[in-house]
Structures are given as structure tokens and as C-alpha cells.
Short mmCIF file of C-alpha atoms and ligand atoms in Angstrom, two decimals:
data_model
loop_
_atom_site.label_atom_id
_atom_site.label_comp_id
_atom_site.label_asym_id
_atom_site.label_seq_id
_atom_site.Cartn_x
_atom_site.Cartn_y
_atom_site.Cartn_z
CA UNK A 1 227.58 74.85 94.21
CA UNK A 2 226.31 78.13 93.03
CA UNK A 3 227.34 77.79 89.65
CA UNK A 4 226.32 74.11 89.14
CA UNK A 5 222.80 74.95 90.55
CA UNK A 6 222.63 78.12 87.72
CA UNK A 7 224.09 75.68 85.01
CA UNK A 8 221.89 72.72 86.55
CA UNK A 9 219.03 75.71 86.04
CA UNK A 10 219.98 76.85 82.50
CA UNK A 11 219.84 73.12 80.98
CA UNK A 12 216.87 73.07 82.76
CA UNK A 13 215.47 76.06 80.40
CA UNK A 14 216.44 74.54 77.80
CA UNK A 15 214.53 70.98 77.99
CA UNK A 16 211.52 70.71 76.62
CA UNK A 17 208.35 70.97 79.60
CA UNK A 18 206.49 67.64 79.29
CA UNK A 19 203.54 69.59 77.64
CA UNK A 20 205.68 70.26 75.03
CA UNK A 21 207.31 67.18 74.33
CA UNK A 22 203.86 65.78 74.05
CA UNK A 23 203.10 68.69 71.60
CA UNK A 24 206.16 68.02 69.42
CA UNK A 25 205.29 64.02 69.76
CA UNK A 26 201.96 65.17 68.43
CA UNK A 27 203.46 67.19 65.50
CA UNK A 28 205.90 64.30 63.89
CA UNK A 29 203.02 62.26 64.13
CA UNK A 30 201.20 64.61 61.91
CA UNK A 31 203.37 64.94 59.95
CA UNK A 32 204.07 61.29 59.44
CA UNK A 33 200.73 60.29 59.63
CA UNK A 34 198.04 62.47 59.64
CA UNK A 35 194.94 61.57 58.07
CA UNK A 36 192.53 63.88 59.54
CA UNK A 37 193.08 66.60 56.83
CA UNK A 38 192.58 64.22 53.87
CA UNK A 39 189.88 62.49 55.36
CA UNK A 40 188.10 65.95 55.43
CA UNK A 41 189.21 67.02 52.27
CA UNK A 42 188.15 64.10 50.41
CA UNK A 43 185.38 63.11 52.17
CA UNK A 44 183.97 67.10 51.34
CA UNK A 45 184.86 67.15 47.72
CA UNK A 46 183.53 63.21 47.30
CA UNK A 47 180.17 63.74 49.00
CA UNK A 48 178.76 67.21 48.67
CA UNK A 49 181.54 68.99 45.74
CA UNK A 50 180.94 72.32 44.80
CA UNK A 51 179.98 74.54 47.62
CA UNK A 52 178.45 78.26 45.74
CA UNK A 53 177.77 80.40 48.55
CA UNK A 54 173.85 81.01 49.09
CA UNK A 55 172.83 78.12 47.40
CA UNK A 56 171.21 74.39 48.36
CA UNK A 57 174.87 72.44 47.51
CA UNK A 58 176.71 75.34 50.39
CA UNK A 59 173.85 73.92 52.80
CA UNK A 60 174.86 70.95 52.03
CA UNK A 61 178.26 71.53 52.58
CA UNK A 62 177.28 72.69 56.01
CA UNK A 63 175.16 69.66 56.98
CA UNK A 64 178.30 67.52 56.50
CA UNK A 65 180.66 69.61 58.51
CA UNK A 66 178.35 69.94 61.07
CA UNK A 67 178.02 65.82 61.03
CA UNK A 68 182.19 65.10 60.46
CA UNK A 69 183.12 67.90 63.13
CA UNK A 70 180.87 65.93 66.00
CA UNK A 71 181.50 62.54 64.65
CA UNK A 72 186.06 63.67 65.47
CA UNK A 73 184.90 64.77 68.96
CA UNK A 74 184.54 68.72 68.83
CA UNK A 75 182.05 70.74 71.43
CA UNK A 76 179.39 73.37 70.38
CA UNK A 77 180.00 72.39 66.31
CA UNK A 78 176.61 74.39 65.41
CA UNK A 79 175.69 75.67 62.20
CA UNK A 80 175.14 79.85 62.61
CA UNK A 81 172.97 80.78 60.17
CA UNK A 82 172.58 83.96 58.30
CA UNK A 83 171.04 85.71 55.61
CA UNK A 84 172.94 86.97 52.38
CA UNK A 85 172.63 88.25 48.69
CA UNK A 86 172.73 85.77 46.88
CA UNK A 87 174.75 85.82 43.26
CA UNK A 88 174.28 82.68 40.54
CA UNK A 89 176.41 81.44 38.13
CA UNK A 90 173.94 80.14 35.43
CA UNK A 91 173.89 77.96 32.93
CA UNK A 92 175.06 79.75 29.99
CA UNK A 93 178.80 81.42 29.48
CA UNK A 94 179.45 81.70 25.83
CA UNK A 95 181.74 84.11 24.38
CA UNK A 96 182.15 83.71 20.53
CA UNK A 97 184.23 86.17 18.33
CA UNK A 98 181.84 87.39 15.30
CA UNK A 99 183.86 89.10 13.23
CA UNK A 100 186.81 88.87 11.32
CA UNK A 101 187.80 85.70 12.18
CA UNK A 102 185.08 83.71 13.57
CA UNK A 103 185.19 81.41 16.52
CA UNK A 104 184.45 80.49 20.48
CA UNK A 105 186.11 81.38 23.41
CA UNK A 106 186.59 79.67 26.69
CA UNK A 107 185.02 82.23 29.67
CA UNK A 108 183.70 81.82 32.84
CA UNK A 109 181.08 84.50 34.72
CA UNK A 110 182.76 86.76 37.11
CA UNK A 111 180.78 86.74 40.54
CA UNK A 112 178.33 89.52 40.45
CA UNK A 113 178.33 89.42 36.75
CA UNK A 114 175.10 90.61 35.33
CA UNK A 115 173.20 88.73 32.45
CA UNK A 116 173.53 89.57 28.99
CA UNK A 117 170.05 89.72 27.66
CA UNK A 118 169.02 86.07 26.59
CA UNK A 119 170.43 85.73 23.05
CA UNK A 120 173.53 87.75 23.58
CA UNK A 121 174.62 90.98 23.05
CA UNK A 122 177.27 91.74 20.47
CA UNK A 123 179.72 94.61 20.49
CA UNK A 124 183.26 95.81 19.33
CA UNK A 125 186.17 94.82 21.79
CA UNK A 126 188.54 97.15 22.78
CA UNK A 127 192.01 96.28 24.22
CA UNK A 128 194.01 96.84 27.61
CA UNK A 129 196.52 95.88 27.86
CA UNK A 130 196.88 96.23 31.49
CA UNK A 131 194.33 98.26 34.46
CA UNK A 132 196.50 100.89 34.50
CA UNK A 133 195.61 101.45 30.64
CA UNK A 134 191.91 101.25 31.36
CA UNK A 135 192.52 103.52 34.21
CA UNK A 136 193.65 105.85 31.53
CA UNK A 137 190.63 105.78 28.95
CA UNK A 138 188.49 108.86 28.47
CA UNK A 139 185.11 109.08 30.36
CA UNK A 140 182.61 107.62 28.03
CA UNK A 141 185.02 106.49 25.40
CA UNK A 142 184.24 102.62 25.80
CA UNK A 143 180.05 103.34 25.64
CA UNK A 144 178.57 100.67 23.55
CA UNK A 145 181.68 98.59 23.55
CA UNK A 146 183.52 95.57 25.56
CA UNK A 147 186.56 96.38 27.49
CA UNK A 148 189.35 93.40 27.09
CA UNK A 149 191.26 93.78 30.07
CA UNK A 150 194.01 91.71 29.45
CA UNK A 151 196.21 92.08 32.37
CA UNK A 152 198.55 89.10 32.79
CA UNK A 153 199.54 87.37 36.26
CA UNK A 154 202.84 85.72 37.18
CA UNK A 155 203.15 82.93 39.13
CA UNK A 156 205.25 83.69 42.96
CA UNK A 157 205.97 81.92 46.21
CA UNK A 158 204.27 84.21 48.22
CA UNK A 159 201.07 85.04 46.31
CA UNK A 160 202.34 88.42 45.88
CA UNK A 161 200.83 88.66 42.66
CA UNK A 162 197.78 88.51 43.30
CA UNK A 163 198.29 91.93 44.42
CA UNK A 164 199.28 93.39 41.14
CA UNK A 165 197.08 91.54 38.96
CA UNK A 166 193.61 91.32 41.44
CA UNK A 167 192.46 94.45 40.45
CA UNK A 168 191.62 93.56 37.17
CA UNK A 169 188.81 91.10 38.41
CA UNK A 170 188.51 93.27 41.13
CA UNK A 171 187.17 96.05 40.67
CA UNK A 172 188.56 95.90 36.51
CA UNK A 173 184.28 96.15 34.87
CA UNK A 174 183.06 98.26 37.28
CA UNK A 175 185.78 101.14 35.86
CA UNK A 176 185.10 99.89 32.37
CA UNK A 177 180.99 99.96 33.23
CA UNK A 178 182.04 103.72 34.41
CA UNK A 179 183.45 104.91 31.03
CA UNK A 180 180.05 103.03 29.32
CA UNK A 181 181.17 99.50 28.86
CA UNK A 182 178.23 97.23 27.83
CA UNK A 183 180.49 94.19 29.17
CA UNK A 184 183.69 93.00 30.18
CA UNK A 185 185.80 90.26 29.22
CA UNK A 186 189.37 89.76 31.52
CA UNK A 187 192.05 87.38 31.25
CA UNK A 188 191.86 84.92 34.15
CA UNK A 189 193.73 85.72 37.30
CA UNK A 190 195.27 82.54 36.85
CA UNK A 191 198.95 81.47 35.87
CA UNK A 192 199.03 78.45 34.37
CA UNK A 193 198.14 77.63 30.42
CA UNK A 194 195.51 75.93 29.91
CA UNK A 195 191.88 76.06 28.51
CA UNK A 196 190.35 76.82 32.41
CA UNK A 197 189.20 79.97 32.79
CA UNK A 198 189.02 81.62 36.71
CA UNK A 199 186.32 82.85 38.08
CA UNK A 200 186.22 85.10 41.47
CA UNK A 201 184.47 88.14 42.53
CA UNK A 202 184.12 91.39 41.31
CA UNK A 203 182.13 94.35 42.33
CA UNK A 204 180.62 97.57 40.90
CA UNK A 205 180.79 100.79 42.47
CA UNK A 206 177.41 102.73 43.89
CA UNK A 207 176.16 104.40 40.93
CA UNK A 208 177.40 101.85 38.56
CA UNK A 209 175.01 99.21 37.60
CA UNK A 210 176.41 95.82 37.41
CA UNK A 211 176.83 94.91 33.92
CA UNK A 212 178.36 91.62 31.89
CA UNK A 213 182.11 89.85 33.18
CA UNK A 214 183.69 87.37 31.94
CA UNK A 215 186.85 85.86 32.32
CA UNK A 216 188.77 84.28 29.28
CA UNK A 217 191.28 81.66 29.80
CA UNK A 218 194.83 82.59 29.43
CA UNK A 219 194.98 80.67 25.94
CA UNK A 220 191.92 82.47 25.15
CA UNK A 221 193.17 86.00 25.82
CA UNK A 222 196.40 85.29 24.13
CA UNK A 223 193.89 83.97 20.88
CA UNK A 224 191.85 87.29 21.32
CA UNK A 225 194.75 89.35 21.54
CA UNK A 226 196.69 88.60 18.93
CA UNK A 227 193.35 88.84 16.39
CA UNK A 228 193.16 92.17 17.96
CA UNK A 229 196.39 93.06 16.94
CA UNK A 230 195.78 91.36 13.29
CA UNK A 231 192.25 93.15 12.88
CA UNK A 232 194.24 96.30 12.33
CA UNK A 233 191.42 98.86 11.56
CA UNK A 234 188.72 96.23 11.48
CA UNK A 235 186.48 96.06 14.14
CA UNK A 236 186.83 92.53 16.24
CA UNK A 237 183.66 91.86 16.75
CA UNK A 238 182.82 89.62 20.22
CA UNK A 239 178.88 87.73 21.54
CA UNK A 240 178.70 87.33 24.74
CA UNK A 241 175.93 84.86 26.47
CA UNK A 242 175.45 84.73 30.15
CA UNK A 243 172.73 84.04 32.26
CA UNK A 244 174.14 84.90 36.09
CA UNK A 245 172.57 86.57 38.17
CA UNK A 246 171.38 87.94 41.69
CA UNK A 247 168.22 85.71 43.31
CA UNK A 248 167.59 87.81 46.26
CA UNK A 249 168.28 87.27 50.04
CA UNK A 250 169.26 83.33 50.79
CA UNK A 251 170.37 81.50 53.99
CA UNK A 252 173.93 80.43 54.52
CA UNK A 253 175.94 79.95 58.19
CA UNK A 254 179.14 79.62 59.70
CA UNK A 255 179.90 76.26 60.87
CA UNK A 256 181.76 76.52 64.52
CA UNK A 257 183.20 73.96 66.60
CA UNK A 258 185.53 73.78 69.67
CA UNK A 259 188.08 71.75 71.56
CA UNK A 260 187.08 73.10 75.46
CA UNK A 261 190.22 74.28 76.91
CA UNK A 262 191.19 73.59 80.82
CA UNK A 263 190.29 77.52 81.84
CA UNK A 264 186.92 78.74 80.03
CA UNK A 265 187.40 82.50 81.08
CA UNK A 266 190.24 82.65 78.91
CA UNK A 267 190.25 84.45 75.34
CA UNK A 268 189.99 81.54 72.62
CA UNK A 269 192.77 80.62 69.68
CA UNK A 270 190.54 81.14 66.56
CA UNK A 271 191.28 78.86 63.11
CA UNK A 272 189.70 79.82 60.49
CA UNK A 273 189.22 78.84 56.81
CA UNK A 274 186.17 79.14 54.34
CA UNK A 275 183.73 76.18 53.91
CA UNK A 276 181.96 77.44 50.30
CA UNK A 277 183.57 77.44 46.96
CA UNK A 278 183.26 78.66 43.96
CA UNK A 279 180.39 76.58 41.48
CA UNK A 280 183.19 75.48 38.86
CA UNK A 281 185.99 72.97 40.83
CA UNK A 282 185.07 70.82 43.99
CA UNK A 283 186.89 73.27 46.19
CA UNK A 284 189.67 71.25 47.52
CA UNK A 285 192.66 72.97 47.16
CA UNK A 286 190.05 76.30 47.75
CA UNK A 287 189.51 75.88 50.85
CA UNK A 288 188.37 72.09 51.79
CA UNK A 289 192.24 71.83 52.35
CA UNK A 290 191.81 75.01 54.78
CA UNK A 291 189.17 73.39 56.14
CA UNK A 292 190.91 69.91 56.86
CA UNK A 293 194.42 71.63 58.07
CA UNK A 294 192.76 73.78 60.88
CA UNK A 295 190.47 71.00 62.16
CA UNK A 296 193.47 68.09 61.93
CA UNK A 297 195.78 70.44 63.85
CA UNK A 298 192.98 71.10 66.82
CA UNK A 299 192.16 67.56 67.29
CA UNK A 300 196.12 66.42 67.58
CA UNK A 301 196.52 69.29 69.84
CA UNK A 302 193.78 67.76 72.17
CA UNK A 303 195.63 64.53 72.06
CA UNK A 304 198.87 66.05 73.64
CA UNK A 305 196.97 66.76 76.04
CA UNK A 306 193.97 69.30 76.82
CA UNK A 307 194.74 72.64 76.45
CA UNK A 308 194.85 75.68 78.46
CA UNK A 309 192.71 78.11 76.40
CA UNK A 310 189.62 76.70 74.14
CA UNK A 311 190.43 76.27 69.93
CA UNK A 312 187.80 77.33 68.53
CA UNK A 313 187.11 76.42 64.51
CA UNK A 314 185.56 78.28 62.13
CA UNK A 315 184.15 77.33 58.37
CA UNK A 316 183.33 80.62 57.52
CA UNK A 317 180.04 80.82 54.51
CA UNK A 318 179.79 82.69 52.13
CA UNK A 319 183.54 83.80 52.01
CA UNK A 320 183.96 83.84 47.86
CA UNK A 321 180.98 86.43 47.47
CA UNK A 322 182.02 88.94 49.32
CA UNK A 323 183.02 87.72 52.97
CA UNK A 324 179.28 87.57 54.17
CA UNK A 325 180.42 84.57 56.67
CA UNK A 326 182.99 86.60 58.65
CA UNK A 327 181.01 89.36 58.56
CA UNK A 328 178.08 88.02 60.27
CA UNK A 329 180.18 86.07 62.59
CA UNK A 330 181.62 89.18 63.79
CA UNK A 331 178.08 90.79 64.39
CA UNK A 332 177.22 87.58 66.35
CA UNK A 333 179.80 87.58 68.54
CA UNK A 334 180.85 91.07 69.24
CA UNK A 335 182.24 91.58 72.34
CA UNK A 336 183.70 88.32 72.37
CA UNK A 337 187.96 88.58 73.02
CA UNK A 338 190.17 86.46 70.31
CA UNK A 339 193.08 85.63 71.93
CA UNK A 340 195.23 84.96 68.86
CA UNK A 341 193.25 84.41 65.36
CA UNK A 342 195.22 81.95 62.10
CA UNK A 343 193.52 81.57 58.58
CA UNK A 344 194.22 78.68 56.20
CA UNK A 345 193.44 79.95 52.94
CA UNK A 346 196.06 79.42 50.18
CA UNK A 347 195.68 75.55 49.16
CA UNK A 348 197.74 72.40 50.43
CA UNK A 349 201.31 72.94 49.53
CA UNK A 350 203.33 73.35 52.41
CA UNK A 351 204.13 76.14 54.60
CA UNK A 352 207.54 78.24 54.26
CA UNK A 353 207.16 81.24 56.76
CA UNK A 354 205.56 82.18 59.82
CA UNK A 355 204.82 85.43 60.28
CA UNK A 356 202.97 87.36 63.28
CA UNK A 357 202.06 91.38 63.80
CA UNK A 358 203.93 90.86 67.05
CA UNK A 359 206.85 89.64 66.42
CA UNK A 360 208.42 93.10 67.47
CA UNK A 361 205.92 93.43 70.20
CA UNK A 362 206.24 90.32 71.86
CA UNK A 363 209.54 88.82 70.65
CA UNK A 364 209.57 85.81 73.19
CA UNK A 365 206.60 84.44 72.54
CA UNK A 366 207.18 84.97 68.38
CA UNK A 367 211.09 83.62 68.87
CA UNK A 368 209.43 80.42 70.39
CA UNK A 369 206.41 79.97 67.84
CA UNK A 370 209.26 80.15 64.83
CA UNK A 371 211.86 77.93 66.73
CA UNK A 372 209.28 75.12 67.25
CA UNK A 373 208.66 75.10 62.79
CA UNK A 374 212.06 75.00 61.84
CA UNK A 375 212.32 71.85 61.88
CA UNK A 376 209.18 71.59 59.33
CA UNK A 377 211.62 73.63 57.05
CA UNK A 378 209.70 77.08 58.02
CA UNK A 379 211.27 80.39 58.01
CA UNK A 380 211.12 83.44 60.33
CA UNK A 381 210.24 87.03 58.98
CA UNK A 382 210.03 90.52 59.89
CA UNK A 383 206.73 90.41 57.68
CA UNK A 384 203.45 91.91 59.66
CA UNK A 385 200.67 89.52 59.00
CA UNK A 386 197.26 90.49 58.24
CA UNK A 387 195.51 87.03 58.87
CA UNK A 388 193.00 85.40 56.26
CA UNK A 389 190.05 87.43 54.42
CA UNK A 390 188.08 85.64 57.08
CA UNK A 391 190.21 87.36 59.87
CA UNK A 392 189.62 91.18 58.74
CA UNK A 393 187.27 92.18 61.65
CA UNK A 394 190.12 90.46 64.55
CA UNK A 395 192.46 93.29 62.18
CA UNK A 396 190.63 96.18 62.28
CA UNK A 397 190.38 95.34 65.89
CA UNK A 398 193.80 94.97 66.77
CA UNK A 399 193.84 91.50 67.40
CA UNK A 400 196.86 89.34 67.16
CA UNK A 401 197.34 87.29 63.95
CA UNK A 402 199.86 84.83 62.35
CA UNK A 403 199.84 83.77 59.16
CA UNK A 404 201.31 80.38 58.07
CA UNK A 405 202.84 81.39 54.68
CA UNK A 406 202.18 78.69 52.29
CA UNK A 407 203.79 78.11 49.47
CA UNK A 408 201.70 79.81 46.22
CA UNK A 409 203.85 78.52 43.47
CA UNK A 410 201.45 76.44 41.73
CA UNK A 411 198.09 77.90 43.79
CA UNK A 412 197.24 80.40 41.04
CA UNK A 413 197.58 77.37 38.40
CA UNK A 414 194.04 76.15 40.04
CA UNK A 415 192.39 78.66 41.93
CA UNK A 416 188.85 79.40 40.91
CA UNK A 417 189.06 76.94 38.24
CA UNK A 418 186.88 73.65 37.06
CA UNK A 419 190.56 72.05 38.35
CA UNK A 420 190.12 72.77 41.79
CA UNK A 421 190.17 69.47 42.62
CA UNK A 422 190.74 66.76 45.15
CA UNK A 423 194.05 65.14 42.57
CA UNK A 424 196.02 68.38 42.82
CA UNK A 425 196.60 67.80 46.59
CA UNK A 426 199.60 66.23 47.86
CA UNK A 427 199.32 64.70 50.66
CA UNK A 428 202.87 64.83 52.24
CA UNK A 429 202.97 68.90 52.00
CA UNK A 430 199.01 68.91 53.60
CA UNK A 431 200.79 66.95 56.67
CA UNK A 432 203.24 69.29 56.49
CA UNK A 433 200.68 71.44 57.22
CA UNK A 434 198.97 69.80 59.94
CA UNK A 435 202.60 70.08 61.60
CA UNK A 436 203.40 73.36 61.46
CA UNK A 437 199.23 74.11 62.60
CA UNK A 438 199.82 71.70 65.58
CA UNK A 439 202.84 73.04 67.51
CA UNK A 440 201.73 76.91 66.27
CA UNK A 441 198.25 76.42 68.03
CA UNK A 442 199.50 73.90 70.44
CA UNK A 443 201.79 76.79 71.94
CA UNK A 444 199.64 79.31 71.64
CA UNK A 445 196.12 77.12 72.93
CA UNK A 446 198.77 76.87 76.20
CA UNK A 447 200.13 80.49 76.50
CA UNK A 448 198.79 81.70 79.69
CA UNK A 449 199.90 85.51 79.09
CA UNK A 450 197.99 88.18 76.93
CA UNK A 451 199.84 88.57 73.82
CA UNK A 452 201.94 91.90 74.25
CA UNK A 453 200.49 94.49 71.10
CA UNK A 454 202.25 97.79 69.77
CA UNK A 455 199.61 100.31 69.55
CA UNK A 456 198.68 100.90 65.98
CA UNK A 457 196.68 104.18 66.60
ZN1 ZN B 1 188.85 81.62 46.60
ZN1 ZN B 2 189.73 80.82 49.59
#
């Protein structure tokens, strides 16, 4: 009797609880089915496009979150406005080589660019092969001249890249503006071959005033580099045109909504993504897709059933610029506890790996989260997330994070590009995503317990 009541008990362990049948009902028919994501992600790149942060287009982008949130049934959606600086693109990015063998370039502005003064200025380019190579130049020996920084990117599954190459957008013409660069042309954090330059930020130190950057497509750079290497001891001569610019203090907002949870007193699950985009694409794949996972995922959570703890949304502004959104959301609502916050930011392709930063600290809870995605094809890992650029302040307070690992593979082929658009999105791997999202936040929207944390300091 004993022994068929702890064997009657152990099967019993091992079925699912009807909350969580209902949850993984709710997943498969995500991820057979959804149509929440798209309908977001097409219905924001169709009717409003590019989002800039700052500008009119972003508040437009706003308006019509604030509309399709309400219209699929989510509480307290408000628009929480803020104040920003406020960076333009322009209307004129020319880059034409002078001298010795005459022709134009493909560029983009780099965000935070300066203009050149109207005309153009012209001036001898000098190559880098990589940042460490910059990092090397003598103070003052690039005064009067245009630093090529021509630092190349390769493509990886985990966006890992992006670490090795950033820095040349980064933070790339700020060192070049240090050592008397009048401008700075980059090859485009990008991966793939074709004529579309990438934009992104950049920034200049204090003491370094923000001067001309531009990035090249990777054709471009290979075109500029190789008459570089012909030139010999001529002098390759480059004009550079732009007209971007700083326009003072402008409004943007983060755009918040909720699905109320059963008990109100508990911390919320935050999802986050980034509503603006750069000027160039539609911002689809960066981060309408984001935008359209997170929401999809809350709403089919709500139809398993209501949750325990609230899931709260969040469309960050202004995160392209310099994270403005986040940063004024986390002014707003200091104080406030985050149970458990998750960031999609890395396009539509479909997710490989979970990891968590407690994974060591709260194994149970981590072992269940990864056991309910395998069957979406995702992976464990020892990895310590750090949550989406969006999610820094729940970091740096020793929040708990997971990040949904994505797969990158093609994400650097678009990002930041005029091909940032609505095509490049396939729709089986953004259900895939709504999957994974569902039973990740589903579990965690109905995890009584405080997630356990290993002191970090
Ligand atoms: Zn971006
Ligand atoms: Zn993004």
C-alpha cells in the first residue's frame, strides 16, 4: 500500500497540473497558428514604417500601439511620455572619392553624426584596417584627415560578433575625432554583401566634439580599400556630404500595457522590446518583430487561463539613440519590484537557447523553464544572461533575467539597413517564437515563489 501510494504520488509529479496543460495547449497553438505577431508586425511596418526616435513618424508609431494594444484586450496600455535629445538623419549622405580614381560611394550617417559643412568637406583618407590599429595611431597624427575604419564583421549564431566588431561604430570616430579626424567613414557593421550600408549609433567622448560618420557598405569599403592599396603614395582623396544633425530636446514615450494577473501585490513579469527604428528600413525585423513576439505570447498566456502575477509589456522609445526609453522608464517607476524581466531584440528567426542568471541559483525553477522549450528545439546553457539593452537598469539592480537566444545567423545581413523589412520575416520561425515566449512567461506569470538570486556583490 505504501509503495503504490509513493509510486501513485510520483506519476502524480510527473503529469502535467491542468494550468499547464492549458499553457502547453496554448503554446502548439502558437506555434501552429499564431497570428498575433504578424498581425503586429505588418500592420506597424504597413501603416506608420520607419519609427526615428524623437521624431513625428516615432509618435506615430506610438499612437498605433497604443490603439492595437487596447483594440487585443490589454489594461493600462498608456503612452509615457518623455523628453529626449533628439539626433536627425538628413537628407543628404554623399561620399564621393575625388582623387585618383574618381567615383561615389554608398554611406549612410552614423547616429550622432555631425554635419559636414553644406557643400562638403574634402580630405585625404587614411586606412585601418581594424580598431585596434586606430587604437594605435599617434595623438594628432590623423588632424585634417578621414579615418577609414575598415573593421570587418562575421556573421555567428549567437550575435557574438557584434562584440568584436561594435566598437568600430561604437565608439570607432570619437577615437579618430581624438587624434584630429575631420570625419569618419566605417565599414558597416553588417555581414552580408550588398550595396546597403548600416547605420547605428555612435558617440563622442566629453571633450570631443562630435564630428562627421559615415558608414560605407561592405562593397563600398572593399572598393575604397583596395584603391587605397593601389594609390600607393598618392593621396586618395574622399567628399563627404551630410546634413544630420541634433534639433534639440523632443518628446518621445514608452508605450506600456498589461494583462492583470489574479494577485496584484505580486512583482510583475516584464517583456520588453523597442518600438522606434532606425529612419532607413521599416523596422520589422528591428524590433516590430520584438514588438509582435512579446505582445502575441502575453495575450495566449491570458487565454490558458489568467495568470497569477500581472505581464506587463513594454515598447520602449527611443531605444536606437541611446536607450532614452528604458532610461526614463526606470526613473518613472523606481521603486517598483520586477519579478522576472525578458527582452526580444534580435529579429524573427527562431529561438535556440534559453538562458537565465539563475540557473545556478534557482535550478528548479530554470530545469523546468528549459524542459517546457525543448520541444520547440531550444537548448539549455550554463550562459548568464544579461537581458535586452532595454533591461540594463533590472541588471544593475540584480533583477532576474532570461534571455531567449535567437538565432543571429542572417540578423546582421539586415540590421540597420534600408532592408529591414517586413519580406525578410518568416513567419513559421516568428511562431516559433511566440511558443517558446508563451510557456517561458506562462510559467513564470504563475510562479508563486521569489526567484532564488546569488549575491553578485
Ligand atoms: Zn537596432
Ligand atoms: Zn533593436
Amino acid at each position: 500500500m505504501f509503495t503504490r501510494t509513493l509510486a501513485a504520488a510520483a506519476v502524480l509529479a510527473l503529469l502535467p497540473t491542468p494550468a499547464s496543460a492549458n499553457l502547453d495547449k496554448a503554446a502548439d497553438r502558437a506555434a501552429e497558428s499564431d497570428v498575433l505577431a504578424w498581425d503586429f508586425v505588418e500592420g506597424i511596418s504597413t501603416e506608420v514604417g520607419p519609427r526615428q526616435a524623437g521624431t513625428e513618424a516615432e509618435a506615430r508609431g506610438r499612437v498605433w500601439a497604443v490603439r492595437w494594444l487596447r483594440a487585443n484586450g490589454f489594461a493600462n496600455v498608456a503612452d509615457e511620455q518623455f523628453m529626449m535629445d533628439t539626433w536627425v538623419p538628413g537628407d543628404v549622405m554623399r561620399a564621393t572619392v575625388v582623387a585618383p580614381y574618381a567615383q561615389p560611394l554608398e554611406i549612410v550617417p552614423l547616429g550622432n553624426s555631425a554635419a559636414t559643412p553644406a557643400g562638403g568637406l574634402t580630405a585625404q583618407v587614411v586606412h585601418f584596417a581594424s580598431y585596434a590599429a586606430l587604437e594605435a595611431a599617434p595623438e594628432g597624427s590623423l588632424t585634417g584627415k578621414i579615418a577609414f575604419i575598415d573593421h570587418a564583421m562575421r556573421a555567428t549564431q549567437d550575435g557574438s560578433s557584434y562584440g568584436f566588431a561594435g566598437p568600430a561604430r561604437w565608439t570607432g570616430p570619437g577615437l579618430a575625432a581624438s587624434k584630429g579626424a575631420v570625419a569618419t567613414v566605417i565599414r558597416s557593421i553588417g555581414t552580408e554583401s550588398e550595396r546597403t550600408p548600416h547605420t547605428g549609433g555612435t558617440s563622442f567622448a566629453d571633450g570631443v566634439g562630435p564630428t562627421p560618420a559615415a558608414a560605407l557598405s561592405n562593397p563600398d569599403a572593399d572598393n575604397l580599400a583596395r584603391m587605397i592599396a593601389r594609390a600607393g603614395d598618392r593621396r586618395v582623396m574622399l567628399r563627404l556630404e551630410l546634413n544630420s544633425r541634433q534639433i534639440g530636446r523632443t518628446q518621445s514615450g514608452n508605450v506600456v500595457g498589461e494583462i492583470l494577473g489574479r494577485d496584484r501585490n505580486l512583482p510583475p513579469v516584464l517583456l520588453a522590446c523597442h518600438l522606434d527604428s532606425w529612419w532607413n528600413g521599416t523596422g520589422a525585423f528591428d524590433d516590430g518583430a520584438g514588438c509582435g513576439i512579446i505582445a502575441a505570447a502575453a495575450k495566449a498566456v491570458a487565454a490558458s487561463g489568467r495568470p497569477l502575477r500581472t505581464i506587463r509589456v513594454l515598447f520602449a522609445g527611443a531605444e536606437e539613440t541611446g536607450l532614452w526609453g528604458s532610461k526614463a522608464y526606470a526613473a518613472a517607476h523606481k521603486g517598483e519590484p520586477v519579478f522576472v524581466g525578458l527582452e526580444s531584440d534580435f529579429g524573427a528567426d527562431r529561438v535556440w537557447r534559453i538562458d537565465s542568471n539563475f540557473s545556478a541559483s534557482d535550478p528548479e525553477l530554470y530545469r523546468k523553464l528549459a524542459a517546457s522549450v525543448a520541444r520547440f528545439g531550444v537548448a539549455p546553457s550554463r550562459e548568464v544572461a544579461s537581458g535586452g539593452a532595454d533591461l540594463n537598469w533590472v541588471r544593475e539592480q540584480d533583477g532576474a533575467l532570461i534571455d531567449l537566444q535567437q538565432d543571429g545567423t542572417r540578423y546582421f545581413d539586415l540590421h540597420h539597413t534600408n532592408n529591414d523589412t517586413l519580406d525578410k520575416i518568416d513567419k513559421a520561425q516568428l511562431r516559433q517564437n511566440v511558443a517558446v515566449w508563451t510557456v517561458v512567461t506562462g510559467i513564470l506569470a504563475n510562479h508563486p515563489a521569489p526567484i532564488q538570486r546569488a549575491p553578485t556583490r
